Coordinates of C-alpha atoms in Angstrom, one line a residue:
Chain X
X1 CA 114.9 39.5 98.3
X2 CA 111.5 40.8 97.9
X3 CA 110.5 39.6 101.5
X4 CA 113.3 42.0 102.3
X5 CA 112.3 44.6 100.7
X6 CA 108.6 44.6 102.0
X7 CA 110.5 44.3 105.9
X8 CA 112.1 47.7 104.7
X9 CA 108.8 49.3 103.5
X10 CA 106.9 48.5 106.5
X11 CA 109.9 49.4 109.0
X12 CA 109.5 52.9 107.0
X13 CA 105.9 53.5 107.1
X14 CA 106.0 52.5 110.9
X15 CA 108.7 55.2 111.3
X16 CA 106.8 58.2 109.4
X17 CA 103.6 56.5 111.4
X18 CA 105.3 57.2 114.8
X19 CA 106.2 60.5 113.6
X20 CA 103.0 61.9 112.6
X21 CA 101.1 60.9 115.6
X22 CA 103.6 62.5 117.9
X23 CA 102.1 64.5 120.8
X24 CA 103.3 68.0 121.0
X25 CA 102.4 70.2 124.1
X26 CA 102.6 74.2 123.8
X27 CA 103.2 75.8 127.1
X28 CA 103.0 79.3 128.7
X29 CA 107.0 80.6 130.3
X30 CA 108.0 83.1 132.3
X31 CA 111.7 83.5 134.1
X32 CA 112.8 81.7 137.2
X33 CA 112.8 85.7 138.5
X34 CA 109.1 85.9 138.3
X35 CA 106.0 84.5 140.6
X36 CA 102.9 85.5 139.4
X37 CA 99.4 83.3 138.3
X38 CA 99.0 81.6 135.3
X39 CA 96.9 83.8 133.3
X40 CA 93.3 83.3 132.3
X41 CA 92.9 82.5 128.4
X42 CA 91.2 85.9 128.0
X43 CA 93.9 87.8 129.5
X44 CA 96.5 85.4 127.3
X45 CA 94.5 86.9 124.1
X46 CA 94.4 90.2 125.8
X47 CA 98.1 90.9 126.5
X48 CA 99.1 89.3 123.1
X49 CA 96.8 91.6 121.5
X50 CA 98.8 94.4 122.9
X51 CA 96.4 95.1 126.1
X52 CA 97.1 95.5 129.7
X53 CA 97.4 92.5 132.0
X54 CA 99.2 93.1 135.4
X55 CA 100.5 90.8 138.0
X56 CA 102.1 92.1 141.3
X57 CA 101.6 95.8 139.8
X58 CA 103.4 95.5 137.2
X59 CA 102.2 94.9 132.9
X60 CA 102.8 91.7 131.5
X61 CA 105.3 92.1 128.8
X62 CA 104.2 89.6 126.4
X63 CA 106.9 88.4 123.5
X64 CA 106.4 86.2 120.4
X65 CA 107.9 83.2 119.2
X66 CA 108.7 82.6 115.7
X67 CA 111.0 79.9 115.6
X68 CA 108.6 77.1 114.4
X69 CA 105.9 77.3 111.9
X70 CA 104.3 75.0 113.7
X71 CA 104.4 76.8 116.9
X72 CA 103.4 79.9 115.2
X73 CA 100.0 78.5 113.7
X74 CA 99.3 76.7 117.2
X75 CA 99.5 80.3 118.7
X76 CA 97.3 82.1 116.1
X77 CA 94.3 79.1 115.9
X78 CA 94.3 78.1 118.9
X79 CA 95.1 81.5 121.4
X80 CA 94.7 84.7 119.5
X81 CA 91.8 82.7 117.1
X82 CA 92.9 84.9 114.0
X83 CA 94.7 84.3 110.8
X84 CA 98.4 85.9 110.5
X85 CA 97.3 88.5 108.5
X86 CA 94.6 90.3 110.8
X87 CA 96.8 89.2 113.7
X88 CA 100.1 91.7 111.8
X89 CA 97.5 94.1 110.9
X90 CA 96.3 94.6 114.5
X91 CA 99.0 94.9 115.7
X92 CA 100.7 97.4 113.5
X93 CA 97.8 99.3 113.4
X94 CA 97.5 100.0 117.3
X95 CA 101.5 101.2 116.7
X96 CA 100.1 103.7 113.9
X97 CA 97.4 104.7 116.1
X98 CA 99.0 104.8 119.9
X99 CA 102.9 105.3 119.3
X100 CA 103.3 101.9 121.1
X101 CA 105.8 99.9 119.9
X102 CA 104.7 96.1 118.6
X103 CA 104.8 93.1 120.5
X104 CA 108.4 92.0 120.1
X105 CA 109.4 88.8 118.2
X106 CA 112.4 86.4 117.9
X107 CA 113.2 83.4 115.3
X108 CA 116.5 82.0 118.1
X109 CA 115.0 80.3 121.5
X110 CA 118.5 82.3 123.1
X111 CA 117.1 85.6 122.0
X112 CA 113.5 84.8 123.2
X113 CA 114.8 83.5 126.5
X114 CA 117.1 86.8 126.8
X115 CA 114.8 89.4 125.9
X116 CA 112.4 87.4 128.6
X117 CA 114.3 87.6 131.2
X118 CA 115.1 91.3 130.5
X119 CA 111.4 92.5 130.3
X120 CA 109.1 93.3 133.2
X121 CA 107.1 89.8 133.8
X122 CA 108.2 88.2 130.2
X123 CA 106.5 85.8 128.9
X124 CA 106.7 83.7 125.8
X125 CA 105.2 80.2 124.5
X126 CA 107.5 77.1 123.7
X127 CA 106.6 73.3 123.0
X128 CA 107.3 71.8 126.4
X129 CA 110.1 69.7 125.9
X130 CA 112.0 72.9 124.7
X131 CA 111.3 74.8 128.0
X132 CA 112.3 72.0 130.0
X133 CA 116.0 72.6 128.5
X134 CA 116.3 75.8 130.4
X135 CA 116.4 75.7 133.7
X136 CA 116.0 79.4 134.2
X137 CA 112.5 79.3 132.8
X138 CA 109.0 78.5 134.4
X139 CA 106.0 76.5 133.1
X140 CA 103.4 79.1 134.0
X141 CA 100.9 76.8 132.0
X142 CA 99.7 74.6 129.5
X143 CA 98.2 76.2 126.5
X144 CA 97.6 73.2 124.1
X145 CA 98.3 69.4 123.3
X146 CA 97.7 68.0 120.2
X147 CA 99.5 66.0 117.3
X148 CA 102.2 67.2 115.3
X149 CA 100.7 66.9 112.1
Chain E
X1 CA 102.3 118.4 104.2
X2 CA 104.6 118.8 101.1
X3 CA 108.4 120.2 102.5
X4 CA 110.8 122.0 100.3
X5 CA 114.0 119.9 99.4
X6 CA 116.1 122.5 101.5
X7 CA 113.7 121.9 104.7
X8 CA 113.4 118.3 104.8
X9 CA 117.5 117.6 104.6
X10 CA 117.0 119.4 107.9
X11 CA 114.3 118.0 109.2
X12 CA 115.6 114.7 108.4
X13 CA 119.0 115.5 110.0
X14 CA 117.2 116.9 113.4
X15 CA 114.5 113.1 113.3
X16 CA 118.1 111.5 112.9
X17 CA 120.1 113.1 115.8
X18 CA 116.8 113.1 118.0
X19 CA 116.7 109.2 117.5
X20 CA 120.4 108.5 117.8
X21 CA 120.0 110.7 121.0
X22 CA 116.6 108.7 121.9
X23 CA 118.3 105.0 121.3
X24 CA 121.8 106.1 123.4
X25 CA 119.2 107.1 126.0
X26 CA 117.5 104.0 125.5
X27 CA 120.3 102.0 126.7
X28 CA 120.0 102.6 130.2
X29 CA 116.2 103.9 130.4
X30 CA 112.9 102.6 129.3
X31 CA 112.7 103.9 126.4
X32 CA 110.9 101.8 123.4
X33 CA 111.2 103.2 120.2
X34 CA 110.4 101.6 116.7
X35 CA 110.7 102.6 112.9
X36 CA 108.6 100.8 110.1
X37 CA 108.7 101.1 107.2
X38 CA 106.0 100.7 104.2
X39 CA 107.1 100.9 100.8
X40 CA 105.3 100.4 97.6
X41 CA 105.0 99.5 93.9
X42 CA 101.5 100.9 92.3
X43 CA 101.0 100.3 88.8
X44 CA 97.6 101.5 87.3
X45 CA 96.4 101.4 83.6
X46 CA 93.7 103.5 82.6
X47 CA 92.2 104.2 79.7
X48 CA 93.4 107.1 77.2
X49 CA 90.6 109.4 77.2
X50 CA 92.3 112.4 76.0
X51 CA 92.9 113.9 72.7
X52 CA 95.6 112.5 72.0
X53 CA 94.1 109.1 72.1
X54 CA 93.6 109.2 68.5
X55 CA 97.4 109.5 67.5
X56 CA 98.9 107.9 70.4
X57 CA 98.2 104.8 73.3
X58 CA 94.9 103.1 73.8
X59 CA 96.0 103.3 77.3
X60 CA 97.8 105.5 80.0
X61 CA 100.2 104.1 82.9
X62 CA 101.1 105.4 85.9
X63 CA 103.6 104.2 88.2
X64 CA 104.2 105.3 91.8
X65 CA 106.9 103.9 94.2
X66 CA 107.7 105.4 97.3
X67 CA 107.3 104.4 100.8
X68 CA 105.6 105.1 104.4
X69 CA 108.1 105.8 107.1
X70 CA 106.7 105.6 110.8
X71 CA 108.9 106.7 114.0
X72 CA 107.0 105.4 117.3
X73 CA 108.4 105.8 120.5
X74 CA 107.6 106.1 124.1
X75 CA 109.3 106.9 127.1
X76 CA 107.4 106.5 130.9
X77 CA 104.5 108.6 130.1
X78 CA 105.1 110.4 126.8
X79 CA 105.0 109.3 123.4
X80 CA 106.5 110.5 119.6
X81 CA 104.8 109.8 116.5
X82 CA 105.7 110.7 112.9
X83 CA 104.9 109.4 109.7
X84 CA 106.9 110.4 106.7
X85 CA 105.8 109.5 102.8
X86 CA 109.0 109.4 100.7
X87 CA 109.8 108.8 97.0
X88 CA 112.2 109.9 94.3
X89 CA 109.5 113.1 93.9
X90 CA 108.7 114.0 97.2
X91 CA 109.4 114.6 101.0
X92 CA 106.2 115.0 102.6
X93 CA 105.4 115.1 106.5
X94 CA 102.0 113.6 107.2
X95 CA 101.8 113.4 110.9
X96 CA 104.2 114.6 114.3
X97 CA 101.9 114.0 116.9
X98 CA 104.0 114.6 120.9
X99 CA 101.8 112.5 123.4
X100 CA 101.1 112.6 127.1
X101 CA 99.3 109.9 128.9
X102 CA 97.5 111.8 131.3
X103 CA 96.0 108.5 132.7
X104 CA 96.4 105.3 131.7
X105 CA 93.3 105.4 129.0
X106 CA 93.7 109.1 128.4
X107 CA 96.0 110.2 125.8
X108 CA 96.1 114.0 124.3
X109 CA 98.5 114.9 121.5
X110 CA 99.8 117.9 120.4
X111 CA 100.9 118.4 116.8
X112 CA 99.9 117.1 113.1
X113 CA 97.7 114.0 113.0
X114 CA 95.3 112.2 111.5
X115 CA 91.5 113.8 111.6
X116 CA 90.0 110.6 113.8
X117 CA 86.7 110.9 111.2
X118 CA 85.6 107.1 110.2
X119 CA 87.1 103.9 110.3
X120 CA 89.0 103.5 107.6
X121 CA 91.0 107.0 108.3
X122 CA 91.7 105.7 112.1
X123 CA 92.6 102.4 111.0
X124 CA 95.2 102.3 108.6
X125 CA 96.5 106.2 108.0
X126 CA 99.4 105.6 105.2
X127 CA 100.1 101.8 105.9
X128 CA 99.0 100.9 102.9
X129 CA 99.8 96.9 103.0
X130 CA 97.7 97.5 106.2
X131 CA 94.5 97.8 104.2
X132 CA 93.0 95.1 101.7
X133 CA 92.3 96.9 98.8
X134 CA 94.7 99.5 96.5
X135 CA 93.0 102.4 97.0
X136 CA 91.1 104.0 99.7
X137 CA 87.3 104.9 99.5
X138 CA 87.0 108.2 97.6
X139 CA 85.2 109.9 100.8
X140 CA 87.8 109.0 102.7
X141 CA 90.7 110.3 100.2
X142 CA 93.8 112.2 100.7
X143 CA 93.6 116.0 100.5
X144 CA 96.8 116.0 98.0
X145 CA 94.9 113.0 96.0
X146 CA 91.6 114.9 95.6
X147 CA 90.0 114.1 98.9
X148 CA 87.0 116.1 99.9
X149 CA 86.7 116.0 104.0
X150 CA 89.4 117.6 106.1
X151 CA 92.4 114.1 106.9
X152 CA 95.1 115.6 108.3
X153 CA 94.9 118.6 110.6
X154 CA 97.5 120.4 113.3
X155 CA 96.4 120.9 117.0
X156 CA 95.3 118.8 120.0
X157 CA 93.6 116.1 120.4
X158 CA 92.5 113.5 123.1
X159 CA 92.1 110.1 122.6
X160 CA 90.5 108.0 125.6
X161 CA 88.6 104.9 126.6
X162 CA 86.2 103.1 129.2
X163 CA 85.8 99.8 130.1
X164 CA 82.7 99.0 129.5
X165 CA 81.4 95.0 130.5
X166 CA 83.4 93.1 127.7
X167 CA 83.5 95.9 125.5
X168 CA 85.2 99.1 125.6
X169 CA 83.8 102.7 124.8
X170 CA 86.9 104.6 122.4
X171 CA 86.4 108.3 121.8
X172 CA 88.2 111.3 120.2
X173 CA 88.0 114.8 120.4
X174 CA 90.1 117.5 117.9
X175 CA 90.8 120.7 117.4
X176 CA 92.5 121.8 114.7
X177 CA 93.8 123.7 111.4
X178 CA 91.5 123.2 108.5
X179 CA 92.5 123.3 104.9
X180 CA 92.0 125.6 102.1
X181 CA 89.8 125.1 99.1
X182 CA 92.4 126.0 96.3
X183 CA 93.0 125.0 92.7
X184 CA 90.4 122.8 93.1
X185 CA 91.8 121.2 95.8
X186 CA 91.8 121.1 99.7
X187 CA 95.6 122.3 100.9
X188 CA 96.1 121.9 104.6
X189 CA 98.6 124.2 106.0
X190 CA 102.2 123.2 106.2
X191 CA 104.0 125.0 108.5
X192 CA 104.5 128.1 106.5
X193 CA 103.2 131.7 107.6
X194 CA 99.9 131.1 106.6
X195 CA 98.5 130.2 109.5
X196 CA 95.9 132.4 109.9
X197 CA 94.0 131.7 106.6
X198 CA 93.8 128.1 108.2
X199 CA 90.5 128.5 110.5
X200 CA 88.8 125.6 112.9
X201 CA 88.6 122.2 112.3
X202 CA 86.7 120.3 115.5
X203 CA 85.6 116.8 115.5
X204 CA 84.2 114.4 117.9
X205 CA 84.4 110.2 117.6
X206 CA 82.9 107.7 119.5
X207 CA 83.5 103.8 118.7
X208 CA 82.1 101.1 120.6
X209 CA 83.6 97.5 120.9
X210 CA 81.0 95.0 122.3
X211 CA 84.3 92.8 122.9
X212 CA 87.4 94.4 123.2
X213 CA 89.0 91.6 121.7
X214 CA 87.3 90.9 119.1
X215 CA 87.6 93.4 115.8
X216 CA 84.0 94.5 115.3
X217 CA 82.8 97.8 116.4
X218 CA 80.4 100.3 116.1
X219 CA 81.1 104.1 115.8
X220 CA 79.7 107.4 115.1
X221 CA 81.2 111.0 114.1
X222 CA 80.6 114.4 114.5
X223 CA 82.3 117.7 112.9
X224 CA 82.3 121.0 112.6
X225 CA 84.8 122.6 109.8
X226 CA 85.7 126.4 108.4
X227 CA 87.2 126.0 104.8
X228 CA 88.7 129.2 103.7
X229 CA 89.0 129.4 100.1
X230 CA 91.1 131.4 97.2
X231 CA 89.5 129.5 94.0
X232 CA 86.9 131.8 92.2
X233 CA 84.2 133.9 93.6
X234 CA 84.3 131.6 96.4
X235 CA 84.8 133.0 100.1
X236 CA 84.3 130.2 102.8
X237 CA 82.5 127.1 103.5
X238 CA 81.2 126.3 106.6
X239 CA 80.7 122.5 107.0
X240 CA 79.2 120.0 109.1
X241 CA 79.5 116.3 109.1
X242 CA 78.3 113.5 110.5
X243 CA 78.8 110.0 109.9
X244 CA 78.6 105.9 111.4
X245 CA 80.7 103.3 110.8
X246 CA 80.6 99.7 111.4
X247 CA 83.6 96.4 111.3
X248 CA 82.1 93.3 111.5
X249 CA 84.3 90.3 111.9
X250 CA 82.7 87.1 110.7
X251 CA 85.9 85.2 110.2
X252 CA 86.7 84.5 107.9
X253 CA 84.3 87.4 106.1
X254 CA 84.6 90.5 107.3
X255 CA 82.6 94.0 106.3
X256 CA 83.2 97.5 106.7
X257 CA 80.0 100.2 106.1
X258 CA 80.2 103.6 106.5
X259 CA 77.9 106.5 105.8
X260 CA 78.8 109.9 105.8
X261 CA 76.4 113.2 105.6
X262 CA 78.0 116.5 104.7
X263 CA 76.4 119.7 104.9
X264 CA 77.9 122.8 103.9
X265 CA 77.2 126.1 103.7
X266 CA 78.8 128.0 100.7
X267 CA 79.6 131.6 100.7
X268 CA 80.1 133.3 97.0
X269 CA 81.0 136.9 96.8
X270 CA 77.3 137.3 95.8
X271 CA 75.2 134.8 97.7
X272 CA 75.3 132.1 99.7
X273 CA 73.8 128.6 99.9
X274 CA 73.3 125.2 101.0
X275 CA 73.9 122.5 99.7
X276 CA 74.4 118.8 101.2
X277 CA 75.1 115.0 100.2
X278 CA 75.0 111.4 101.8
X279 CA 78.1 109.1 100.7
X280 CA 78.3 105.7 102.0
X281 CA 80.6 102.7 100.8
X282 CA 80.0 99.0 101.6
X283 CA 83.7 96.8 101.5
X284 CA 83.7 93.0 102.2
X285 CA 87.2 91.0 102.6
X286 CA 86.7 87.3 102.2
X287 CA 89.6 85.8 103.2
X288 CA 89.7 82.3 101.1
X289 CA 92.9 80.9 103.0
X290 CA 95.8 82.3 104.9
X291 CA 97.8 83.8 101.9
X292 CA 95.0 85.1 99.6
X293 CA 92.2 87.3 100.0
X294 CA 89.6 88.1 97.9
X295 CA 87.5 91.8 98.8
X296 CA 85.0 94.1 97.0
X297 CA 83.7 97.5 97.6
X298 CA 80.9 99.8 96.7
X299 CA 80.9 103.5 96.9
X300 CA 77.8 105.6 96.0
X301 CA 76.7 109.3 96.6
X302 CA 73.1 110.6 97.4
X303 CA 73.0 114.1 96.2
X304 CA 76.4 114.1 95.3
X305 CA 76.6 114.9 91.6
X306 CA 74.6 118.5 92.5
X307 CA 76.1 119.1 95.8
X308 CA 77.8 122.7 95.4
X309 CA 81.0 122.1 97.9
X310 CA 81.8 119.2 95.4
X311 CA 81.4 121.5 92.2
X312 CA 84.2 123.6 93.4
X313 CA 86.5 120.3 93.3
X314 CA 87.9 118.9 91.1
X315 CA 86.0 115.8 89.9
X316 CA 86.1 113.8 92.9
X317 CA 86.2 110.0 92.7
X318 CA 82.9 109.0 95.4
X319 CA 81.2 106.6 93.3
X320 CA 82.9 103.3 91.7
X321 CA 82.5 99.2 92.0
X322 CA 85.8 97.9 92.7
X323 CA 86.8 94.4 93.5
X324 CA 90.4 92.6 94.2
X325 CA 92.2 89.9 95.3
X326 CA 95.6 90.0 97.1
X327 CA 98.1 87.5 97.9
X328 CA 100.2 87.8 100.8
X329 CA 103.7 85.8 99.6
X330 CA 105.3 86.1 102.4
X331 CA 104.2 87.5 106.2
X332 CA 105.3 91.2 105.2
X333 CA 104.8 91.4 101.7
X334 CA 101.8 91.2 99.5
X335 CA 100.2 91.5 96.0
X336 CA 97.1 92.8 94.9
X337 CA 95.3 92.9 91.8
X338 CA 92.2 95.6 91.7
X339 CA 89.7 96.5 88.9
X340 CA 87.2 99.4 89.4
X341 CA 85.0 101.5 87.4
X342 CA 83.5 104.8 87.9
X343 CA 79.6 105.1 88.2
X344 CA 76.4 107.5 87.4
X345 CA 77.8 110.2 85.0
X346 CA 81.5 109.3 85.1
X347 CA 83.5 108.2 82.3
X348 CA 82.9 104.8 83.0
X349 CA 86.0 102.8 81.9
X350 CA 87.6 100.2 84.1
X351 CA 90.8 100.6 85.5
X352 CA 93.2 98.2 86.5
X353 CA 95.5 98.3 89.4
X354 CA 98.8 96.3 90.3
X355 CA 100.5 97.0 93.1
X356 CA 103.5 95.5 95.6
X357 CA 103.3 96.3 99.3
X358 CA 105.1 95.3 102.2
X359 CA 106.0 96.6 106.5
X360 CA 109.1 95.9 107.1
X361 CA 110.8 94.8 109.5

């Protein structure tokens, strides 16, 4: 019986093992309608900071994903290289300040897709294996890989 | 801008039907519009210092709830900006700014806005979960809260910016209505039919980011300001002010300093003179994890306890120690506990500050 139970316990810590060295890869999308350049790290900061990036005359429209938490912190360490707080404050601010509206945001991958595809040269950031479940979006490029946990 | 109960229905009603109008528009046009909202809780204890004390509380309370109400939206090349401050005791209008881009980096505005003085003023207007601390630096202060420099002024402005390497060159120029030394207090004008008794306000900024993408910056201001005044023998003040300002982002430390020179020229019905005074504050955030924040400020005065603008004012708050912490609970609402005490010739007791902010959506 105990033999058994010791099978059990390493069969579990095997299983949360697997899952916390999982490889997760955060990638850059833009609609099937679109054909532009991937876009330089510092113009990724730039147009998620609420500044003008262009491709084939026309602004980036840049729109944020809040669907994982994961995801989320990813995008502020690792791309914007601020904490949430200064991130909201900057952007707010540059509303109070220009008139501008902020950089719009959705919690539902449909809504993020949709809004996408309705803005002038969306893009967004998913992990990879979610973008590969719609076929009407494009890997521009890959932003980060790293492990789950 | 305080309105009168029977003036802001209306204006309220017209801000509705121009938005309804604005989003029905929006349907099949480009226009982006956006409404935000920042209300608040503020909860300060103080000690009991007057008479009374002796028969009554140790302590006095004062609680203030209200909130910040900003309209932004743009359509191709023009833009709307109004910020309302509403609470069970008051309407009041603090800025409707109408905005042209006459380039892409060139912006001028028409209307009531925000005098672009400092960086704390430009930064975070009446967004107060914007800022770290509960209160603003007294030289930096609200006209209706006992500020002393001219905030909020009516005319035209341009706002504009150069490339510049990796940095970007940001600069300001205004022309405005300047308020009225009254009651011991500045009044700015508010649409009524005293217009006239408002004279010049003018004021030139220049900020410098050596990144653009980065947060620190370096800036400098200039102004030139006509105070009108019905208080006393006093006729007019002419004032000019200068200041610099620096944000330094050291993640995850950060520091504002500012220093501010204002000299003013005071006319009496019998003489006039000249009088001046340096005020500067000091204000680090430390931010100790991604929910909490810890941040403390220092505010002083050089000359300021003899300066003769000031005398005619009613006891402005320019010199305290203050220090905080807040905790941001969730990612659009926050808590912050202050303490602060009044320095050099000022009562001297700490008071204690509790307040609940939040943006929403």
């Amino acid at each position: 019986m105990m033999k058994y139970v010791i099978y059990i316990l390493i069969a579990v810590s095997f299983a949360f093992n697997v899952n916390a060295g999982e490889t997760r890869t955060m990638v850059l999308v833009t609609g099937v309608e679109n054909d532009f350049a991937p876009l330089t790290n510092k113009e990724l900061k730039r147009v998620y900071l609420g500044l003008p990036v262009t491709r084939n005359g026309e602004e980036v429209t840049p729109i944020r994903n809040h669907s994982d938490m994961l995801l989320h912190e990813v995008f502020l360490q690792h791309i914007i290289f601020m904490s949430s707080r200064n991130y909201e404050r900057q952007l707010t601010s540059k509303t109070l300040r220009s008139g501008k509206k902020r950089i719009s945001e959705h919690s539902s991958h449909q809504e993020l897709i949709n809004d996408m595809h309705m803005s002038k040269n969306g893009v967004t950031y998913l992990w990879e294996d979610d973008a590969l479940k719609y076929p009407d979006v494009i890997i521009l490029q890959r932003l980060w890989t790293g492990s789950a946990d | 801008m305080t309105i009168r109960r029977s003036n802001w229905k209306l204006l309220l009603f017209t801000l509705l039907c121009i938005s309804t109008a604005v989003a029905a528009y929006a349907e099949e046009n480009t226009v982006e519009q956006e409404m935000l909202f920042f209300p608040l809780v503020h909860l300060e204890v103080r000690p009991d210092i007057s008479n009374d004390s002796e028969h009554g509380n140790l302590v006095e309370t004062e609680l203030e709830y209200g909130s910040d109400i900003v309209y932004s939206g743009s359509y191709k090349k023009y833009r709307l900006l109004s910020e309302f401050y509403a609470s069970i005791d008051e309407f009041e209008l603090e800025r409707l700014q109408l905005g042209i881009d006459l380039k892409p980096n060139l912006q001028l505005w028409l209307g009531r806005f925000h005098s672009p003085f400092d960086y704390w003023n430009s930064q975070y207007h009446h967004g107060v979960h914007l800022q770290s601390s509960v209160h603003r630096p007294g030289i930096v202060e609200y006209e209706d809260h006992g500020g002393v420099l001219t905030n909020h002024t009516t005319g035209i402005k341009i706002d504009g910016s150069t490339p510049y390497g990796d940095g970007v060159f940001n600069y300001s120029l205004a022309l405005g209505t300047a308020p009225i030394v009254k009651e011991h207090k500045l009044h700015t004008w508010s649409g009524g039919n005293d217009f006239s008794k408002h004279k010049l306000h003018s004021i030139f900024r220049l900020v410098f980011q050596p990144d653009e993408l980065s947060q620190t910056q370096y800036g400098a201001f200039g102004s030139y300001t006509d105070l009108n005044a019905e208080q006393d023998d006093l006729q007019k003040i002419s004032q000019v002010t200068v200041g610099a300002f620096t944000f330094q982002d050291f993640n995850p430390v950060s520091l504002i300093f500012s220093g501010i020179y204002v000299d003013s020229q005071v006319n009496e019905s019998r003489r006039t003179n000249s009088s001046g005074f340096f005020a500067s504050y000091i204000h680090v955030e430390y931010e100790l994890s991604h929910n909490w924040l810890m941040y403390g400020r220092i505010e002083r005065t050089i000359g300021g306890t003899e300066d003769l603008y000031l005398e005619y004012l009613d006891d402005p708050e320019l010199e305290r120690n203050l220090a905080g912490i807040r905790f941001d609970f969730t990612r659009r609402q926050a808590i912050s506990i202050e303490v602060s005490k009044r320095v050099n010739d000022h009562d001297g007791h700490t008071h204690i500050s509790t307040q609940w902010s939040a943006v929403f959506p």
